[in-house]
Amino acid sequence: MRIGNLTLSTAFAAITVLISIATAMNSEARPPNKGTFVLSADGGESNIWLTDDNGHDPRPLLFIDANPLPLGLVWSPDGNRIAFHTEAKGNVDIYMVDSEGKNLQRLTDSESEDSYPSWHPNGQRLAFGTDRDGNFEIYEMIVLGRALRNITKDPAKDVQPDWSHDGRTIAFSSKRGRTISDVYLMAPNGGSLVNLTNHKGGDFEPTWSPDDSKIAWSSSRHGNGDIFVMDANGENVIQLTGFAAGLEGQWEESDLTWAPSGKKLAHIAFMGGVSSLYITDPDGENRFEAPDVGGVNRAPSWFDPRFVVAFSVAPDNKKTLTWGWLKQIERDQ
C-alpha cells in the first residue's frame, strides 16, 4: 500500500523515528539505579509496586482504579516506562506509566480486549494481543503515535507476544493447529512461522531470555501450570516446576520474567487463593520465595541498569545494524 510516494512500511518507520525524537526530548523520568521488580499486588495504597531484585523493600508506584489487578507489566528497554493492561472504565486496554509512577497514559481505547504488551527493543513500539477484528490477533502500535498494524491476520487465537531482544522475531501463543495452544515464532511482518512446542497440552506466555538463546513458558501439559525452558529452536526442554521437576504441591505457575543478566528466572505461583513470587536458576535449582507484597502478587517484570541492550534502529524487514549487551558491572544475579 502506498501513501503518496511512500510505502506503508516506510511511512511507519518514519513515524517511529519522529516519535523516538519527541520521546527523547520530553522524557523526564529516570530508570531505577539498581535491579528492580515492578509487580502488581493488592497492597491497599497501591496496586503497582517496586521491589528490589530479591523481592524486598516494597515501594508503592501507582494506584489505578482497575479490576482485576493490572497485568502484563513490562519495563521499557531503557527502564523509563512501564506498559501493562488492565480493565478500567469497562474495557481492557493498554496503559503506560513512567518509572516514577507519573504521566499515566491510556494507549488503547476501544471496546476490544487489548492485552499483554511487549516492547520493541527501540522502545518506541509495542506488540499486543487484541480481539478488535473479532478474533484475537497480534497487533503492533507506535507508543505515542497510536498507528496500528495487524501482524498475524489469522483466524486462530494469537495472544501474548514477546519481542526478541534483537528485534527480529516475535514469540507468541496461538491456537493454530489441533492443540489447546502452542508457542510459535514469527518475523515482525507475520511471516516465517515456526511452531516450537506442538504439544496437545496448553503452552502459553513465551518469554525470551536476555540473549535470545532460550525461551521460558508456562504449560498445562501435565495438569497444572508449570514453568518450562527450551532453546530458541525448541530443543533441550527442561521442566522447572511441578512433580516432574521434583517439587511438591499443586501450584499453578505463570507470569514469567528473566533477570536481565539471564542467570535467574522469576515467576508467580498460585495455590488456594494465595500467590507468591519465586526466583530460580534457569535450570530450576536454587529456588526461593520472595516476601509477599500483598495478598495477591502478579505480573513481575525485572529491570537492571547494569544490563542494557543497545540497538540501532533499522527500517521494517531490514537487518538490525548493531546490537549487543553493555554490562556496566559484571556480577551474577
PDB file of N, CA and C in Angstrom, residues 161-248:
ATOM      1  N   PRO A 161       2.292 -11.799  22.882  1.00  0.00           N
ATOM      2  CA  PRO A 161       3.541 -11.660  22.124  1.00  0.00           C
ATOM      3  C   PRO A 161       4.717 -11.294  23.026  1.00  0.00           C
ATOM      4  N   ASP A 162       5.910 -11.690  22.629  1.00  0.00           N
ATOM      5  CA  ASP A 162       7.135 -11.236  23.291  1.00  0.00           C
ATOM      6  C   ASP A 162       8.199 -11.026  22.229  1.00  0.00           C
ATOM      7  N   TRP A 163       8.667  -9.799  22.103  1.00  0.00           N
ATOM      8  CA  TRP A 163       9.623  -9.422  21.080  1.00  0.00           C
ATOM      9  C   TRP A 163      11.023  -9.848  21.492  1.00  0.00           C
ATOM     10  N   SER A 164      11.765 -10.481  20.602  1.00  0.00           N
ATOM     11  CA  SER A 164      13.148 -10.837  20.905  1.00  0.00           C
ATOM     12  C   SER A 164      13.968  -9.566  21.066  1.00  0.00           C
ATOM     13  N   HIS A 165      15.087  -9.682  21.771  1.00  0.00           N
ATOM     14  CA  HIS A 165      15.887  -8.505  22.092  1.00  0.00           C
ATOM     15  C   HIS A 165      16.671  -7.969  20.890  1.00  0.00           C
ATOM     16  N   ASP A 166      16.788  -8.772  19.836  1.00  0.00           N
ATOM     17  CA  ASP A 166      17.404  -8.255  18.614  1.00  0.00           C
ATOM     18  C   ASP A 166      16.365  -7.699  17.638  1.00  0.00           C
ATOM     19  N   GLY A 167      15.091  -7.768  17.995  1.00  0.00           N
ATOM     20  CA  GLY A 167      14.034  -7.186  17.190  1.00  0.00           C
ATOM     21  C   GLY A 167      13.631  -7.976  15.968  1.00  0.00           C
ATOM     22  N   ARG A 168      14.211  -9.160  15.761  1.00  0.00           N
ATOM     23  CA  ARG A 168      13.975  -9.905  14.520  1.00  0.00           C
ATOM     24  C   ARG A 168      12.836 -10.914  14.602  1.00  0.00           C
ATOM     25  N   THR A 169      12.403 -11.257  15.825  1.00  0.00           N
ATOM     26  CA  THR A 169      11.444 -12.352  15.984  1.00  0.00           C
ATOM     27  C   THR A 169      10.468 -12.036  17.106  1.00  0.00           C
ATOM     28  N   ILE A 170       9.222 -12.444  16.937  1.00  0.00           N
ATOM     29  CA  ILE A 170       8.213 -12.339  17.987  1.00  0.00           C
ATOM     30  C   ILE A 170       7.769 -13.749  18.366  1.00  0.00           C
ATOM     31  N   ALA A 171       7.865 -14.086  19.640  1.00  0.00           N
ATOM     32  CA  ALA A 171       7.285 -15.319  20.159  1.00  0.00           C
ATOM     33  C   ALA A 171       5.864 -15.003  20.624  1.00  0.00           C
ATOM     34  N   PHE A 172       4.953 -15.960  20.471  1.00  0.00           N
ATOM     35  CA  PHE A 172       3.579 -15.738  20.914  1.00  0.00           C
ATOM     36  C   PHE A 172       2.905 -17.088  21.113  1.00  0.00           C
ATOM     37  N   SER A 173       1.748 -17.088  21.759  1.00  0.00           N
ATOM     38  CA  SER A 173       0.986 -18.320  21.904  1.00  0.00           C
ATOM     39  C   SER A 173      -0.219 -18.271  20.969  1.00  0.00           C
ATOM     40  N   SER A 174      -0.549 -19.439  20.404  1.00  0.00           N
ATOM     41  CA  SER A 174      -1.580 -19.486  19.364  1.00  0.00           C
ATOM     42  C   SER A 174      -2.330 -20.803  19.412  1.00  0.00           C
ATOM     43  N   LYS A 175      -3.612 -20.739  19.023  1.00  0.00           N
ATOM     44  CA  LYS A 175      -4.446 -21.937  18.925  1.00  0.00           C
ATOM     45  C   LYS A 175      -4.474 -22.482  17.493  1.00  0.00           C
ATOM     46  N   ARG A 176      -3.526 -22.125  16.670  1.00  0.00           N
ATOM     47  CA  ARG A 176      -3.441 -22.720  15.334  1.00  0.00           C
ATOM     48  C   ARG A 176      -3.167 -24.213  15.485  1.00  0.00           C
ATOM     49  N   GLY A 177      -3.619 -25.001  14.551  1.00  0.00           N
ATOM     50  CA  GLY A 177      -3.416 -26.443  14.645  1.00  0.00           C
ATOM     51  C   GLY A 177      -4.474 -27.088  15.517  1.00  0.00           C
ATOM     52  N   ARG A 178      -4.181 -28.277  16.041  1.00  0.00           N
ATOM     53  CA  ARG A 178      -5.165 -29.068  16.778  1.00  0.00           C
ATOM     54  C   ARG A 178      -4.891 -29.110  18.276  1.00  0.00           C
ATOM     55  N   THR A 179      -4.033 -28.276  18.779  1.00  0.00           N
ATOM     56  CA  THR A 179      -3.692 -28.282  20.190  1.00  0.00           C
ATOM     57  C   THR A 179      -4.433 -27.154  20.918  1.00  0.00           C
ATOM     58  N   ILE A 180      -4.384 -27.191  22.258  1.00  0.00           N
ATOM     59  CA  ILE A 180      -5.005 -26.130  23.050  1.00  0.00           C
ATOM     60  C   ILE A 180      -4.338 -24.796  22.752  1.00  0.00           C
ATOM     61  N   SER A 181      -3.029 -24.792  22.796  1.00  0.00           N
ATOM     62  CA  SER A 181      -2.243 -23.616  22.449  1.00  0.00           C
ATOM     63  C   SER A 181      -0.785 -24.021  22.353  1.00  0.00           C
ATOM     64  N   ASP A 182      -0.058 -23.437  21.420  1.00  0.00           N
ATOM     65  CA  ASP A 182       1.364 -23.714  21.254  1.00  0.00           C
ATOM     66  C   ASP A 182       2.149 -22.418  21.256  1.00  0.00           C
ATOM     67  N   VAL A 183       3.449 -22.539  21.483  1.00  0.00           N
ATOM     68  CA  VAL A 183       4.363 -21.409  21.368  1.00  0.00           C
ATOM     69  C   VAL A 183       4.881 -21.358  19.936  1.00  0.00           C
ATOM     70  N   TYR A 184       4.701 -20.219  19.303  1.00  0.00           N
ATOM     71  CA  TYR A 184       5.134 -20.006  17.926  1.00  0.00           C
ATOM     72  C   TYR A 184       6.153 -18.877  17.866  1.00  0.00           C
ATOM     73  N   LEU A 185       6.925 -18.870  16.788  1.00  0.00           N
ATOM     74  CA  LEU A 185       7.774 -17.756  16.423  1.00  0.00           C
ATOM     75  C   LEU A 185       7.331 -17.217  15.076  1.00  0.00           C
ATOM     76  N   MET A 186       7.492 -15.909  14.896  1.00  0.00           N
ATOM     77  CA  MET A 186       7.235 -15.306  13.590  1.00  0.00           C
ATOM     78  C   MET A 186       8.135 -14.102  13.410  1.00  0.00           C
ATOM     79  N   ALA A 187       8.333 -13.716  12.175  1.00  0.00           N
ATOM     80  CA  ALA A 187       9.032 -12.471  11.862  1.00  0.00           C
ATOM     81  C   ALA A 187       8.107 -11.297  12.187  1.00  0.00           C
ATOM     82  N   PRO A 188       8.630 -10.086  12.346  1.00  0.00           N
ATOM     83  CA  PRO A 188       7.786  -8.929  12.662  1.00  0.00           C
ATOM     84  C   PRO A 188       6.725  -8.610  11.623  1.00  0.00           C
ATOM     85  N   ASN A 189       6.862  -9.155  10.408  1.00  0.00           N
ATOM     86  CA  ASN A 189       5.816  -8.962   9.397  1.00  0.00           C
ATOM     87  C   ASN A 189       4.799 -10.093   9.384  1.00  0.00           C
ATOM     88  N   GLY A 190       4.897 -11.043  10.337  1.00  0.00           N
ATOM     89  CA  GLY A 190       3.963 -12.153  10.423  1.00  0.00           C
ATOM     90  C   GLY A 190       4.391 -13.391   9.662  1.00  0.00           C
ATOM     91  N   GLY A 191       5.510 -13.316   8.916  1.00  0.00           N
ATOM     92  CA  GLY A 191       5.981 -14.462   8.146  1.00  0.00           C
ATOM     93  C   GLY A 191       6.926 -15.346   8.927  1.00  0.00           C
ATOM     94  N   SER A 192       7.483 -16.331   8.243  1.00  0.00           N
ATOM     95  CA  SER A 192       8.469 -17.266   8.820  1.00  0.00           C
ATOM     96  C   SER A 192       7.943 -17.931  10.089  1.00  0.00           C
ATOM     97  N   LEU A 193       6.723 -18.444  10.032  1.00  0.00           N
ATOM     98  CA  LEU A 193       6.062 -19.023  11.203  1.00  0.00           C
ATOM     99  C   LEU A 193       6.679 -20.372  11.576  1.00  0.00           C
ATOM    100  N   VAL A 194       6.965 -20.555  12.873  1.00  0.00           N
ATOM    101  CA  VAL A 194       7.516 -21.816  13.386  1.00  0.00           C
ATOM    102  C   VAL A 194       6.777 -22.190  14.659  1.00  0.00           C
ATOM    103  N   ASN A 195       6.269 -23.435  14.732  1.00  0.00           N
ATOM    104  CA  ASN A 195       5.661 -23.976  15.950  1.00  0.00           C
ATOM    105  C   ASN A 195       6.764 -24.645  16.774  1.00  0.00           C
ATOM    106  N   LEU A 196       7.076 -24.095  17.957  1.00  0.00           N
ATOM    107  CA  LEU A 196       8.160 -24.635  18.764  1.00  0.00           C
ATOM    108  C   LEU A 196       7.731 -25.782  19.671  1.00  0.00           C
ATOM    109  N   THR A 197       6.480 -25.802  20.129  1.00  0.00           N
ATOM    110  CA  THR A 197       6.075 -26.798  21.136  1.00  0.00           C
ATOM    111  C   THR A 197       5.272 -27.954  20.549  1.00  0.00           C
ATOM    112  N   ASN A 198       4.248 -27.666  19.767  1.00  0.00           N
ATOM    113  CA  ASN A 198       3.470 -28.705  19.083  1.00  0.00           C
ATOM    114  C   ASN A 198       3.096 -29.841  20.029  1.00  0.00           C
ATOM    115  N   HIS A 199       2.444 -29.488  21.139  1.00  0.00           N
ATOM    116  CA  HIS A 199       2.060 -30.449  22.172  1.00  0.00           C
ATOM    117  C   HIS A 199       0.566 -30.344  22.409  1.00  0.00           C
ATOM    118  N   LYS A 200      -0.083 -31.463  22.730  1.00  0.00           N
ATOM    119  CA  LYS A 200      -1.529 -31.451  22.923  1.00  0.00           C
ATOM    120  C   LYS A 200      -1.948 -30.667  24.154  1.00  0.00           C
ATOM    121  N   GLY A 201      -1.032 -30.444  25.088  1.00  0.00           N
ATOM    122  CA  GLY A 201      -1.323 -29.606  26.238  1.00  0.00           C
ATOM    123  C   GLY A 201      -1.308 -28.140  25.855  1.00  0.00           C
ATOM    124  N   GLY A 202      -1.618 -27.270  26.817  1.00  0.00           N
ATOM    125  CA  GLY A 202      -1.627 -25.842  26.557  1.00  0.00           C
ATOM    126  C   GLY A 202      -0.274 -25.214  26.867  1.00  0.00           C
ATOM    127  N   ASP A 203       0.293 -24.513  25.907  1.00  0.00           N
ATOM    128  CA  ASP A 203       1.571 -23.825  26.077  1.00  0.00           C
ATOM    129  C   ASP A 203       1.347 -22.330  25.884  1.00  0.00           C
ATOM    130  N   PHE A 204       1.741 -21.546  26.886  1.00  0.00           N
ATOM    131  CA  PHE A 204       1.370 -20.144  26.932  1.00  0.00           C
ATOM    132  C   PHE A 204       2.561 -19.271  27.343  1.00  0.00           C
ATOM    133  N   GLU A 205       2.399 -17.977  27.145  1.00  0.00           N
ATOM    134  CA  GLU A 205       3.251 -16.951  27.756  1.00  0.00           C
ATOM    135  C   GLU A 205       4.748 -17.132  27.489  1.00  0.00           C
ATOM    136  N   PRO A 206       5.169 -17.236  26.239  1.00  0.00           N
ATOM    137  CA  PRO A 206       6.603 -17.363  25.949  1.00  0.00           C
ATOM    138  C   PRO A 206       7.362 -16.093  26.312  1.00  0.00           C
ATOM    139  N   THR A 207       8.567 -16.263  26.833  1.00  0.00           N
ATOM    140  CA  THR A 207       9.376 -15.133  27.292  1.00  0.00           C
ATOM    141  C   THR A 207      10.833 -15.378  26.920  1.00  0.00           C
ATOM    142  N   TRP A 208      11.415 -14.485  26.135  1.00  0.00           N
ATOM    143  CA  TRP A 208      12.799 -14.632  25.674  1.00  0.00           C
ATOM    144  C   TRP A 208      13.787 -14.379  26.801  1.00  0.00           C
ATOM    145  N   SER A 209      14.861 -15.171  26.830  1.00  0.00           N
ATOM    146  CA  SER A 209      15.989 -14.849  27.698  1.00  0.00           C
ATOM    147  C   SER A 209      16.688 -13.608  27.148  1.00  0.00           C
ATOM    148  N   PRO A 210      17.453 -12.886  27.976  1.00  0.00           N
ATOM    149  CA  PRO A 210      18.067 -11.643  27.504  1.00  0.00           C
ATOM    150  C   PRO A 210      18.979 -11.790  26.293  1.00  0.00           C
ATOM    151  N   ASP A 211      19.636 -12.948  26.125  1.00  0.00           N
ATOM    152  CA  ASP A 211      20.500 -13.127  24.951  1.00  0.00           C
ATOM    153  C   ASP A 211      19.787 -13.828  23.801  1.00  0.00           C
ATOM    154  N   ASP A 212      18.463 -14.030  23.932  1.00  0.00           N
ATOM    155  CA  ASP A 212      17.630 -14.650  22.893  1.00  0.00           C
ATOM    156  C   ASP A 212      18.008 -16.098  22.590  1.00  0.00           C
ATOM    157  N   SER A 213      18.758 -16.739  23.475  1.00  0.00           N
ATOM    158  CA  SER A 213      19.143 -18.129  23.231  1.00  0.00           C
ATOM    159  C   SER A 213      18.104 -19.118  23.758  1.00  0.00           C
ATOM    160  N   LYS A 214      17.241 -18.676  24.696  1.00  0.00           N
ATOM    161  CA  LYS A 214      16.264 -19.565  25.314  1.00  0.00           C
ATOM    162  C   LYS A 214      14.908 -18.878  25.417  1.00  0.00           C
ATOM    163  N   ILE A 215      13.885 -19.698  25.589  1.00  0.00           N
ATOM    164  CA  ILE A 215      12.527 -19.212  25.819  1.00  0.00           C
ATOM    165  C   ILE A 215      11.956 -19.964  27.008  1.00  0.00           C
ATOM    166  N   ALA A 216      11.437 -19.232  27.986  1.00  0.00           N
ATOM    167  CA  ALA A 216      10.687 -19.832  29.086  1.00  0.00           C
ATOM    168  C   ALA A 216       9.206 -19.683  28.775  1.00  0.00           C
ATOM    169  N   TRP A 217       8.395 -20.626  29.262  1.00  0.00           N
ATOM    170  CA  TRP A 217       6.962 -20.521  29.041  1.00  0.00           C
ATOM    171  C   TRP A 217       6.216 -21.328  30.105  1.00  0.00           C
ATOM    172  N   SER A 218       4.912 -21.092  30.189  1.00  0.00           N
ATOM    173  CA  SER A 218       4.048 -21.812  31.121  1.00  0.00           C
ATOM    174  C   SER A 218       3.230 -22.823  30.333  1.00  0.00           C
ATOM    175  N   SER A 219       3.100 -24.037  30.899  1.00  0.00           N
ATOM    176  CA  SER A 219       2.399 -25.102  30.181  1.00  0.00           C
ATOM    177  C   SER A 219       1.506 -25.903  31.125  1.00  0.00           C
ATOM    178  N   SER A 220       0.342 -26.309  30.612  1.00  0.00           N
ATOM    179  CA  SER A 220      -0.573 -27.169  31.362  1.00  0.00           C
ATOM    180  C   SER A 220      -0.471 -28.619  30.911  1.00  0.00           C
ATOM    181  N   ARG A 221       0.601 -28.976  30.234  1.00  0.00           N
ATOM    182  CA  ARG A 221       0.707 -30.306  29.631  1.00  0.00           C
ATOM    183  C   ARG A 221       0.696 -31.438  30.661  1.00  0.00           C
ATOM    184  N   HIS A 222       1.032 -31.140  31.931  1.00  0.00           N
ATOM    185  CA  HIS A 222       0.997 -32.158  32.980  1.00  0.00           C
ATOM    186  C   HIS A 222      -0.081 -31.878  34.011  1.00  0.00           C
ATOM    187  N   GLY A 223      -1.095 -31.131  33.627  1.00  0.00           N
ATOM    188  CA  GLY A 223      -2.222 -30.878  34.527  1.00  0.00           C
ATOM    189  C   GLY A 223      -2.223 -29.454  35.039  1.00  0.00           C
ATOM    190  N   ASN A 224      -1.320 -29.137  35.935  1.00  0.00           N
ATOM    191  CA  ASN A 224      -1.217 -27.778  36.440  1.00  0.00           C
ATOM    192  C   ASN A 224      -0.377 -26.925  35.510  1.00  0.00           C
ATOM    193  N   GLY A 225      -0.398 -25.630  35.742  1.00  0.00           N
ATOM    194  CA  GLY A 225       0.509 -24.768  35.021  1.00  0.00           C
ATOM    195  C   GLY A 225       1.905 -24.902  35.587  1.00  0.00           C
ATOM    196  N   ASP A 226       2.866 -25.236  34.763  1.00  0.00           N
ATOM    197  CA  ASP A 226       4.253 -25.370  35.190  1.00  0.00           C
ATOM    198  C   ASP A 226       5.150 -24.556  34.273  1.00  0.00           C
ATOM    199  N   ILE A 227       6.361 -24.287  34.758  1.00  0.00           N
ATOM    200  CA  ILE A 227       7.315 -23.483  34.017  1.00  0.00           C
ATOM    201  C   ILE A 227       8.310 -24.395  33.300  1.00  0.00           C
ATOM    202  N   PHE A 228       8.528 -24.116  32.033  1.00  0.00           N
ATOM    203  CA  PHE A 228       9.476 -24.852  31.203  1.00  0.00           C
ATOM    204  C   PHE A 228      10.457 -23.858  30.570  1.00  0.00           C
ATOM    205  N   VAL A 229      11.625 -24.371  30.198  1.00  0.00           N
ATOM    206  CA  VAL A 229      12.613 -23.594  29.451  1.00  0.00           C
ATOM    207  C   VAL A 229      13.116 -24.452  28.303  1.00  0.00           C
ATOM    208  N   MET A 230      13.308 -23.847  27.135  1.00  0.00           N
ATOM    209  CA  MET A 230      13.853 -24.558  25.978  1.00  0.00           C
ATOM    210  C   MET A 230      14.802 -23.641  25.227  1.00  0.00           C
ATOM    211  N   ASP A 231      15.627 -24.237  24.384  1.00  0.00           N
ATOM    212  CA  ASP A 231      16.430 -23.446  23.465  1.00  0.00           C
ATOM    213  C   ASP A 231      15.506 -22.729  22.487  1.00  0.00           C
ATOM    214  N   ALA A 232      15.989 -21.669  21.881  1.00  0.00           N
ATOM    215  CA  ALA A 232      15.156 -20.871  20.986  1.00  0.00           C
ATOM    216  C   ALA A 232      14.709 -21.625  19.744  1.00  0.00           C
ATOM    217  N   ASN A 233      15.325 -22.790  19.459  1.00  0.00           N
ATOM    218  CA  ASN A 233      14.879 -23.622  18.340  1.00  0.00           C
ATOM    219  C   ASN A 233      13.926 -24.726  18.783  1.00  0.00           C
ATOM    220  N   GLY A 234      13.503 -24.723  20.063  1.00  0.00           N
ATOM    221  CA  GLY A 234      12.563 -25.707  20.571  1.00  0.00           C
ATOM    222  C   GLY A 234      13.194 -26.946  21.164  1.00  0.00           C
ATOM    223  N   GLU A 235      14.511 -27.035  21.160  1.00  0.00           N
ATOM    224  CA  GLU A 235      15.195 -28.221  21.676  1.00  0.00           C
ATOM    225  C   GLU A 235      15.605 -28.039  23.142  1.00  0.00           C
ATOM    226  N   ASN A 236      16.039 -29.162  23.754  1.00  0.00           N
ATOM    227  CA  ASN A 236      16.554 -29.160  25.125  1.00  0.00           C
ATOM    228  C   ASN A 236      15.543 -28.583  26.121  1.00  0.00           C
ATOM    229  N   VAL A 237      14.340 -29.187  26.134  1.00  0.00           N
ATOM    230  CA  VAL A 237      13.263 -28.740  27.027  1.00  0.00           C
ATOM    231  C   VAL A 237      13.560 -29.183  28.461  1.00  0.00           C
ATOM    232  N   ILE A 238      13.439 -28.258  29.401  1.00  0.00           N
ATOM    233  CA  ILE A 238      13.615 -28.537  30.823  1.00  0.00           C
ATOM    234  C   ILE A 238      12.372 -28.064  31.564  1.00  0.00           C
ATOM    235  N   GLN A 239      11.824 -28.925  32.450  1.00  0.00           N
ATOM    236  CA  GLN A 239      10.707 -28.520  33.301  1.00  0.00           C
ATOM    237  C   GLN A 239      11.266 -28.035  34.632  1.00  0.00           C
ATOM    238  N   LEU A 240      10.913 -26.794  35.014  1.00  0.00           N
ATOM    239  CA  LEU A 240      11.472 -26.192  36.215  1.00  0.00           C
ATOM    240  C   LEU A 240      10.612 -26.375  37.452  1.00  0.00           C
ATOM    241  N   THR A 241       9.303 -26.572  37.291  1.00  0.00           N
ATOM    242  CA  THR A 241       8.402 -26.644  38.437  1.00  0.00           C
ATOM    243  C   THR A 241       7.498 -27.854  38.325  1.00  0.00           C
ATOM    244  N   GLY A 242       6.807 -28.216  39.435  1.00  0.00           N
ATOM    245  CA  GLY A 242       5.869 -29.320  39.430  1.00  0.00           C
ATOM    246  C   GLY A 242       6.516 -30.640  39.789  1.00  0.00           C
ATOM    247  N   PHE A 243       5.696 -31.696  39.855  1.00  0.00           N
ATOM    248  CA  PHE A 243       6.166 -33.007  40.291  1.00  0.00           C
ATOM    249  C   PHE A 243       7.282 -33.549  39.407  1.00  0.00           C
ATOM    250  N   ALA A 244       7.178 -33.298  38.090  1.00  0.00           N
ATOM    251  CA  ALA A 244       8.210 -33.817  37.187  1.00  0.00           C
ATOM    252  C   ALA A 244       9.566 -33.180  37.454  1.00  0.00           C
ATOM    253  N   ALA A 245       9.561 -32.008  38.108  1.00  0.00           N
ATOM    254  CA  ALA A 245      10.809 -31.351  38.457  1.00  0.00           C
ATOM    255  C   ALA A 245      11.224 -31.646  39.899  1.00  0.00           C
ATOM    256  N   GLY A 246      10.497 -32.572  40.552  1.00  0.00           N
ATOM    257  CA  GLY A 246      10.849 -32.976  41.902  1.00  0.00           C
ATOM    258  C   GLY A 246      10.327 -32.068  42.991  1.00  0.00           C
ATOM    259  N   LEU A 247       9.320 -31.215  42.684  1.00  0.00           N
ATOM    260  CA  LEU A 247       8.764 -30.308  43.682  1.00  0.00           C
ATOM    261  C   LEU A 247       7.398 -30.788  44.129  1.00  0.00           C
ATOM    262  N   GLU A 248       7.098 -30.609  45.394  1.00  0.00           N
ATOM    263  CA  GLU A 248       5.796 -30.986  45.939  1.00  0.00           C
ATOM    264  C   GLU A 248       4.781 -29.869  45.696  1.00  0.00           C
TER     265      GLU A 248
END
